[in-house]
Amino acid sequence: MVRIRRDNLALVLLGFCVPAFAAQKPVTIDAVMRTPSERHAPRPIIWAPTGSQFITETSGTLTLYDVPSGASRDIIRIKKLDDAAEHPPSPAVFDWTNRRVAQSPIQWFADGQRLLVSASGDLFVVNVSAGTFEQLTKTAEAESDPKLSPDNKYVSFRRGPNLYTLEIASKAVRQLTQDGSDTLLNAELDWVYPEELDLATAHWWSPDSRFIAYMQFDIAHEPIFPQVSLLNHHGILEPQRFPQPGDPNADVRIGVVAAAGGETRWMNFGEARGNLFARVAWLPSSREIAVEKLPRIQNTLDLLIANIETGVSRVVLHEQDPEWINVKGDLRFLRDHRLLWTSERSGFRHLYLYNADGTLQKQLTSGEWEVDNVAGVDEEHNRVFFTSTEASPLERQIYAVGLDGTQKQQLTRGEGTHSISLSPG
């Protein structure tokens, strides 16, 4: 593991290789279906708010690493939380979830002393120093996709197809949506959105912690695809709402609800049927939300911003392509409401900086290579960190560039693919 420091920025670079199966060892379903830790894959880094420490989970243990000293110590074994949890019963019909859906089972509190941990369907607060825990929920129904509010006073989550919040101090639970069903999903993704648009979640906290924006999916029009898992001794039915070419997609709308409960305000982003909402993001003011909207054939893209009080939206950016628009990366608004945008309009994906009114301020990168991933923005030093194919289409190197498009710098040198985990600082 190599640590690089540039202007108080800590980067942790992980280099690894996955060992090939020994020639005499047969490839079996059991071997293919092993967990990532059993395949020796690296575990995600969860940075502490200070940026000087991070947590990883390895072989069922949460381990704390101190970056300046390189020291590490174990915090707690996940089995302790699993043993305390109220394990949900195994469903008779498998609950199929797209593999691209991403939840955050471990999250830091802002004080750097506690972790929110999801284990076996329940939620826990773990004390990092003592290695002890407090259980927030103990229910037969799993709490899915938990998210700490920015002020750390609430946790949002789903139970089934409905959205909830829990006040951490009192453990009081509020159900924010009531109409969820097998075909009406609140803050829960269908199969298409994570698979085709790489959207990993369906609800987002406002920066001021007062509201939650969420997607509602009506999948009643999607046909049922009769899948069966044959990985175990007995087959398991896995019916899945799955639209094939020509079938209707889900009808999706986006609403905003107060964290303390109340009526949902539905945003007016125009016709929903036949269109896709690929990304959702709050603006720093907490008074507006932005979405990327595309038709199903994905040859145009509109960035719309809606006022959460009125629901009225406006188009601030439009792109089109006669063939196809790739959706990649997240919407990133800076503190001054400027937008960091990526686009393939030149034939290669590059970085652009827009003003709040949708006018182009500056193209930050250019050339016959593409920006692969934006790792983060250091607004204090006006720099963007990203990986790209500039060195070679066979490599992913890490770069930084100024928000004025100058002082582009390559931070990694070794051949191959580099992954970046950017510390909060």
Coordinates of C-alpha atoms in Angstrom, one line a residue:
M1 CA 0.0 0.0 0.0
V2 CA 1.5 3.4 -1.0
R3 CA 0.4 6.7 0.4
I4 CA 0.9 9.9 -1.6
R5 CA 0.6 13.4 -0.1
R6 CA 0.1 16.5 -2.3
D7 CA -1.0 19.8 -0.6
N8 CA -2.4 18.1 2.4
L9 CA -4.2 15.6 0.2
A10 CA -4.0 11.9 1.3
L11 CA -4.4 9.3 -1.4
V12 CA -4.4 5.6 -0.7
L13 CA -3.5 3.5 -3.8
L14 CA -4.2 -0.2 -3.8
G15 CA -2.2 -2.5 -6.0
F16 CA -3.3 -6.0 -6.2
C17 CA -3.6 -9.1 -8.4
V18 CA -6.1 -11.9 -8.2
P19 CA -4.3 -15.2 -8.2
A20 CA -5.3 -17.7 -10.9
F21 CA -6.7 -21.0 -10.0
A22 CA -4.1 -23.7 -9.7
A23 CA -4.0 -25.9 -12.7
Q24 CA -5.0 -29.0 -10.7
K25 CA -7.9 -27.3 -9.0
P26 CA -11.2 -27.5 -10.9
V27 CA -13.4 -24.4 -11.4
T28 CA -16.7 -25.1 -9.5
I29 CA -19.8 -23.0 -8.9
D30 CA -18.8 -22.8 -5.2
A31 CA -15.5 -21.3 -6.2
V32 CA -17.1 -18.8 -8.6
M33 CA -19.7 -17.8 -6.0
R34 CA -17.3 -17.1 -3.1
T35 CA -17.4 -13.8 -1.4
P36 CA -14.9 -11.1 -2.5
S37 CA -12.9 -11.6 0.7
E38 CA -12.5 -15.2 -0.1
R39 CA -11.2 -14.2 -3.5
H40 CA -8.6 -11.9 -1.9
A41 CA -10.2 -8.7 -3.4
P42 CA -9.4 -5.4 -1.7
R43 CA -12.1 -4.1 0.7
P44 CA -13.5 -0.6 0.4
I45 CA -11.8 2.2 2.4
I46 CA -14.2 4.2 4.7
W47 CA -12.3 7.4 5.5
A48 CA -12.8 9.1 8.9
P49 CA -13.9 12.8 8.8
T50 CA -10.4 14.0 9.7
G51 CA -8.9 12.2 6.7
S52 CA -6.1 10.8 8.9
Q53 CA -7.7 7.4 9.6
F54 CA -9.9 4.9 7.7
I55 CA -11.8 1.7 8.4
T56 CA -11.9 -1.5 6.4
E57 CA -13.7 -4.7 6.9
T58 CA -11.6 -7.8 6.4
S59 CA -12.6 -11.4 7.3
G60 CA -15.5 -10.2 9.3
T61 CA -13.6 -7.7 11.4
L62 CA -13.7 -3.8 11.3
T63 CA -10.1 -2.6 11.4
L64 CA -9.0 1.0 12.0
Y65 CA -5.9 2.3 10.2
D66 CA -3.9 5.4 11.2
V67 CA -2.4 7.0 8.1
P68 CA 0.4 9.1 9.6
S69 CA 1.8 6.2 11.7
G70 CA 0.7 3.2 9.6
A71 CA -0.6 1.5 12.7
S72 CA -3.8 -0.5 12.8
R73 CA -6.0 -2.1 15.4
D74 CA -9.2 -4.2 15.3
I75 CA -12.4 -2.4 16.4
I76 CA -15.1 -5.1 16.5
R77 CA -16.1 -8.4 14.8
I78 CA -19.2 -8.1 12.7
K79 CA -20.4 -11.4 14.3
K80 CA -21.1 -9.6 17.5
L81 CA -23.6 -7.4 15.7
D82 CA -25.0 -10.4 13.7
D83 CA -25.6 -12.3 16.9
A84 CA -27.6 -9.3 18.4
A85 CA -29.6 -8.7 15.2
E86 CA -33.2 -10.0 14.6
H87 CA -32.5 -12.0 11.5
P88 CA -35.2 -11.6 8.9
P89 CA -36.8 -14.9 7.9
S90 CA -35.7 -16.4 4.6
P91 CA -38.2 -15.5 1.9
A92 CA -40.1 -18.3 0.1
V93 CA -39.6 -16.4 -3.1
F94 CA -36.1 -14.9 -3.6
D95 CA -35.9 -11.1 -3.4
W96 CA -33.9 -10.4 -6.5
T97 CA -31.8 -7.3 -6.3
N98 CA -29.6 -6.0 -9.1
R99 CA -25.9 -6.5 -8.4
R100 CA -25.2 -2.8 -9.1
V101 CA -27.4 -1.6 -6.2
A102 CA -24.9 -0.2 -3.7
Q103 CA -25.6 0.3 0.0
S104 CA -23.2 1.7 2.6
P105 CA -23.1 -0.8 5.5
I106 CA -20.4 1.3 7.4
Q107 CA -20.6 5.1 7.8
W108 CA -18.7 7.5 10.0
F109 CA -20.4 10.0 12.3
A110 CA -19.0 13.5 12.0
D111 CA -17.4 13.3 15.4
G112 CA -15.0 10.6 14.2
Q113 CA -15.8 8.5 17.3
R114 CA -18.7 6.5 16.1
L115 CA -19.8 4.3 13.2
L116 CA -23.2 3.5 11.8
V117 CA -23.1 -0.2 10.9
S118 CA -25.7 -2.3 9.2
A119 CA -25.6 -6.0 10.0
S120 CA -28.0 -8.8 9.4
G121 CA -30.8 -6.3 8.6
D122 CA -30.5 -4.2 11.8
L123 CA -28.7 -0.9 12.5
F124 CA -26.0 -0.3 15.2
V125 CA -23.8 2.5 16.5
V126 CA -20.3 1.3 17.1
N127 CA -18.0 3.2 19.5
V128 CA -14.6 3.2 17.7
S129 CA -12.5 3.7 20.9
A130 CA -14.2 1.1 23.1
G131 CA -15.3 -1.4 20.4
T132 CA -18.8 -1.4 22.0
F133 CA -22.1 -1.0 20.2
E134 CA -25.6 0.4 20.7
Q135 CA -28.4 -1.3 18.8
L136 CA -30.8 1.1 17.0
T137 CA -33.2 -1.4 15.5
K138 CA -34.2 -5.0 16.2
T139 CA -36.9 -5.9 13.7
A140 CA -37.9 -8.9 11.7
E141 CA -38.0 -6.8 8.5
A142 CA -34.6 -5.6 7.3
E143 CA -33.6 -1.9 7.3
S144 CA -32.1 -1.4 3.8
D145 CA -30.0 1.3 2.2
P146 CA -29.4 3.3 5.5
K147 CA -28.0 6.8 5.2
L148 CA -26.9 9.2 8.0
S149 CA -28.3 12.7 7.7
P150 CA -25.6 15.3 7.2
D151 CA -26.3 16.6 10.7
N152 CA -26.0 13.0 12.1
K153 CA -29.3 13.3 14.0
Y154 CA -31.3 10.9 11.8
V155 CA -30.9 7.7 9.8
S156 CA -33.0 7.1 6.7
F157 CA -33.7 3.6 5.4
R158 CA -36.2 1.4 3.7
R159 CA -38.4 -1.4 5.1
G160 CA -39.7 -3.2 2.1
P161 CA -41.0 -0.6 -0.5
N162 CA -41.4 2.3 2.0
L163 CA -39.1 5.0 3.3
Y164 CA -38.5 5.7 7.0
T165 CA -36.3 7.9 9.3
L166 CA -35.0 7.1 12.8
E167 CA -34.1 9.9 15.2
I168 CA -30.8 8.6 16.8
A169 CA -31.2 10.3 20.2
S170 CA -34.7 9.0 20.9
K171 CA -34.7 6.0 18.5
A172 CA -38.2 7.2 17.3
V173 CA -39.1 5.9 13.9
R174 CA -41.2 7.7 11.4
Q175 CA -42.7 6.1 8.3
L176 CA -42.5 8.7 5.5
T177 CA -44.3 6.8 2.8
Q178 CA -47.4 4.6 3.2
D179 CA -48.3 3.4 -0.3
G180 CA -45.4 1.0 -1.1
S181 CA -46.3 -2.4 -2.6
D182 CA -44.9 -5.1 -4.7
T183 CA -45.4 -2.9 -7.8
L184 CA -45.0 0.6 -6.2
L185 CA -41.5 1.1 -4.9
N186 CA -40.6 4.1 -2.7
A187 CA -36.9 4.9 -2.6
E188 CA -36.3 1.4 -4.0
L189 CA -34.7 0.8 -7.5
D190 CA -36.2 -1.4 -10.1
W191 CA -33.9 -3.7 -12.2
V192 CA -33.4 -1.3 -15.1
Y193 CA -32.0 1.8 -13.4
P194 CA -28.9 0.2 -11.8
E195 CA -28.3 -2.1 -14.7
E196 CA -28.6 0.4 -17.6
L197 CA -27.9 3.7 -15.8
D198 CA -25.5 2.5 -13.0
L199 CA -27.7 4.3 -10.5
A200 CA -27.0 2.8 -7.1
T201 CA -29.6 4.3 -4.8
A202 CA -33.0 6.0 -4.9
H203 CA -33.0 8.5 -2.0
W204 CA -30.9 11.5 -1.0
W205 CA -30.6 13.8 2.0
S206 CA -30.7 17.5 1.6
P207 CA -27.5 19.2 2.8
D208 CA -29.4 20.9 5.6
S209 CA -30.9 17.5 6.8
R210 CA -34.5 18.8 6.6
F211 CA -35.7 16.9 3.5
I212 CA -35.2 13.7 1.6
A213 CA -35.6 13.4 -2.2
Y214 CA -36.6 10.0 -3.4
M215 CA -37.7 8.1 -6.5
Q216 CA -41.0 6.2 -6.8
F217 CA -41.1 3.4 -9.3
D218 CA -44.4 2.1 -10.6
I219 CA -43.4 -1.3 -12.1
A220 CA -46.9 -2.7 -12.6
H221 CA -46.6 -2.4 -16.4
E222 CA -43.3 -4.3 -16.5
P223 CA -43.7 -8.0 -17.5
I224 CA -42.6 -10.7 -15.0
F225 CA -39.6 -12.7 -16.1
P226 CA -39.7 -16.2 -14.5
Q227 CA -36.1 -16.7 -13.4
V228 CA -35.0 -19.7 -11.2
S229 CA -31.8 -20.1 -9.3
L230 CA -30.3 -23.5 -9.6
L231 CA -27.1 -22.8 -7.6
N232 CA -28.3 -24.8 -4.6
H233 CA -29.6 -28.4 -4.2
H234 CA -33.2 -27.1 -4.6
G235 CA -34.2 -24.5 -7.1
I236 CA -35.5 -21.2 -5.9
L237 CA -38.1 -19.2 -7.8
E238 CA -36.8 -15.7 -8.7
P239 CA -39.6 -13.8 -10.5
Q240 CA -38.4 -10.4 -11.6
R241 CA -40.2 -7.5 -13.2
F242 CA -38.0 -7.1 -16.3
P243 CA -38.8 -5.1 -19.5
Q244 CA -37.4 -6.6 -22.6
P245 CA -37.0 -4.4 -25.8
G246 CA -40.5 -3.1 -26.7
D247 CA -41.9 -3.7 -23.2
P248 CA -42.8 -0.6 -21.0
N249 CA -40.3 0.6 -18.5
A250 CA -41.3 1.7 -15.0
D251 CA -43.1 5.0 -14.5
V252 CA -40.8 7.0 -12.3
R253 CA -41.5 10.3 -10.4
I254 CA -39.3 12.2 -7.9
G255 CA -40.6 13.6 -4.7
V256 CA -39.4 15.5 -1.7
V257 CA -40.6 14.8 1.9
A258 CA -39.6 16.3 5.2
A259 CA -37.4 14.2 7.4
A260 CA -39.9 14.6 10.3
G261 CA -42.8 13.3 8.0
G262 CA -45.6 14.9 6.1
E263 CA -46.9 15.0 2.5
T264 CA -44.6 14.3 -0.4
R265 CA -44.2 17.2 -2.9
W266 CA -43.8 15.7 -6.4
M267 CA -41.5 17.6 -8.7
N268 CA -42.6 18.5 -12.2
F269 CA -39.9 17.3 -14.6
G270 CA -42.3 16.9 -17.5
E271 CA -43.5 13.6 -19.0
A272 CA -42.2 10.6 -17.1
R273 CA -43.5 7.7 -19.2
G274 CA -40.9 6.8 -21.8
N275 CA -38.2 8.8 -20.1
L276 CA -35.4 8.0 -17.7
F277 CA -34.1 10.0 -14.7
A278 CA -30.5 9.0 -14.6
R279 CA -29.2 11.1 -11.8
V280 CA -30.5 13.1 -8.9
A281 CA -28.6 15.6 -6.7
W282 CA -29.3 18.4 -4.2
L283 CA -28.0 21.9 -4.8
P284 CA -26.0 23.3 -1.9
S285 CA -28.9 25.6 -0.9
S286 CA -31.2 22.6 0.0
R287 CA -34.0 24.5 -1.9
E288 CA -33.5 22.9 -5.3
I289 CA -32.8 19.5 -6.8
A290 CA -31.3 18.6 -10.1
V291 CA -32.0 15.6 -12.4
E292 CA -30.6 14.2 -15.6
K293 CA -33.5 13.3 -17.9
L294 CA -33.2 11.2 -21.1
P295 CA -35.6 9.4 -23.5
R296 CA -35.4 5.7 -23.5
I297 CA -33.2 5.7 -26.7
Q298 CA -30.8 8.0 -24.9
N299 CA -30.0 10.4 -27.8
T300 CA -30.8 13.6 -25.8
L301 CA -30.1 14.7 -22.2
D302 CA -31.6 17.5 -20.2
L303 CA -30.3 18.7 -16.9
L304 CA -33.3 20.2 -15.0
I305 CA -33.4 22.0 -11.7
A306 CA -36.6 22.1 -9.7
N307 CA -37.7 24.3 -6.8
I308 CA -38.8 22.0 -4.0
E309 CA -41.5 24.4 -2.7
T310 CA -43.3 24.7 -6.1
G311 CA -42.1 21.7 -7.9
V312 CA -41.5 23.8 -11.0
S313 CA -38.4 22.9 -13.0
R314 CA -36.3 24.6 -15.7
V315 CA -33.7 23.2 -18.2
V316 CA -30.2 24.5 -17.5
L317 CA -28.2 22.3 -19.8
H318 CA -29.0 20.3 -23.0
E319 CA -26.9 17.7 -24.9
Q320 CA -27.8 15.5 -27.9
D321 CA -26.1 12.9 -30.0
P322 CA -27.5 11.2 -33.1
E323 CA -26.7 7.8 -31.8
W324 CA -26.3 7.5 -28.0
I325 CA -25.5 9.5 -24.8
N326 CA -23.5 7.6 -22.2
V327 CA -24.4 8.4 -18.6
K328 CA -21.4 8.2 -16.3
G329 CA -20.5 9.7 -13.0
D330 CA -22.4 11.7 -10.5
L331 CA -23.8 15.2 -10.6
R332 CA -21.3 17.5 -8.7
F333 CA -22.3 21.0 -7.6
L334 CA -19.7 23.1 -5.9
R335 CA -20.4 25.2 -2.9
D336 CA -20.9 28.3 -5.1
H337 CA -23.5 26.3 -7.2
R338 CA -21.2 25.9 -10.2
L339 CA -21.5 22.5 -11.8
L340 CA -18.6 20.1 -12.6
W341 CA -19.8 18.2 -15.7
T342 CA -18.5 15.4 -17.9
S343 CA -19.4 15.0 -21.6
E344 CA -18.5 13.0 -24.7
R345 CA -19.5 15.8 -27.0
S346 CA -16.0 16.0 -28.5
G347 CA -15.9 12.3 -29.1
F348 CA -14.0 11.8 -25.8
R349 CA -15.3 12.2 -22.2
H350 CA -13.9 15.4 -20.7
L351 CA -14.4 17.8 -17.8
Y352 CA -16.4 21.0 -18.1
L353 CA -17.2 23.7 -15.5
Y354 CA -20.6 25.5 -15.8
N355 CA -22.0 28.5 -14.0
A356 CA -25.2 28.2 -12.0
D357 CA -27.3 29.5 -14.9
G358 CA -26.1 26.8 -17.2
T359 CA -23.5 28.8 -19.2
L360 CA -20.2 27.2 -19.9
Q361 CA -17.3 28.7 -17.9
K362 CA -14.4 26.5 -18.8
Q363 CA -13.4 23.2 -20.5
L364 CA -10.9 21.7 -18.0
T365 CA -9.5 18.8 -20.0
S366 CA -9.2 18.0 -23.7
G367 CA -7.4 15.6 -26.1
E368 CA -7.9 12.2 -27.7
W369 CA -8.3 10.4 -24.4
E370 CA -11.1 10.2 -21.9
V371 CA -11.7 11.0 -18.3
D372 CA -12.7 7.7 -16.7
N373 CA -13.8 8.7 -13.2
V374 CA -14.0 11.8 -11.1
A375 CA -12.7 10.9 -7.6
G376 CA -13.4 14.2 -5.9
V377 CA -13.0 18.0 -5.8
D378 CA -10.7 20.0 -3.5
E379 CA -12.5 23.3 -3.5
E380 CA -10.1 24.9 -1.0
H381 CA -7.2 24.5 -3.5
N382 CA -9.5 24.6 -6.7
R383 CA -8.5 21.2 -8.0
V384 CA -10.3 18.2 -9.4
F385 CA -8.9 14.6 -9.0
F386 CA -9.7 12.0 -11.7
T387 CA -8.6 8.9 -13.5
S388 CA -8.1 8.9 -17.2
T389 CA -6.8 7.0 -20.2
E390 CA -4.3 9.8 -21.3
A391 CA -1.2 7.6 -20.7
S392 CA -2.8 4.6 -22.5
P393 CA -6.2 3.2 -23.2
L394 CA -4.9 0.1 -21.3
E395 CA -4.2 2.1 -18.2
R396 CA -6.0 4.2 -15.6
Q397 CA -3.7 6.8 -14.1
I398 CA -4.6 9.5 -11.5
Y399 CA -4.5 13.2 -12.3
A400 CA -5.3 16.5 -10.8
V401 CA -6.3 19.7 -12.7
G402 CA -7.2 23.2 -11.6
L403 CA -10.7 24.4 -11.8
D404 CA -9.4 27.0 -14.3
G405 CA -8.1 24.2 -16.5
T406 CA -4.4 24.8 -15.7
Q407 CA -1.7 22.8 -13.8
K408 CA -2.8 19.4 -14.9
Q409 CA -0.6 16.9 -13.0
Q410 CA -0.2 13.1 -13.2
L411 CA 0.0 11.7 -9.7
T412 CA 0.7 8.0 -10.4
R413 CA 3.4 6.5 -12.6
G414 CA 3.3 2.7 -12.4
E415 CA 1.8 0.9 -15.4
G416 CA -1.7 -0.6 -15.0
T417 CA -5.0 0.4 -13.5
H418 CA -5.0 2.6 -10.4
S419 CA -8.0 3.1 -8.1
I420 CA -8.4 6.1 -5.9
S421 CA -10.0 6.6 -2.5
L422 CA -9.9 10.3 -1.8
S423 CA -9.7 11.4 1.9
P424 CA -12.2 14.1 3.1
G425 CA -9.5 16.7 3.3

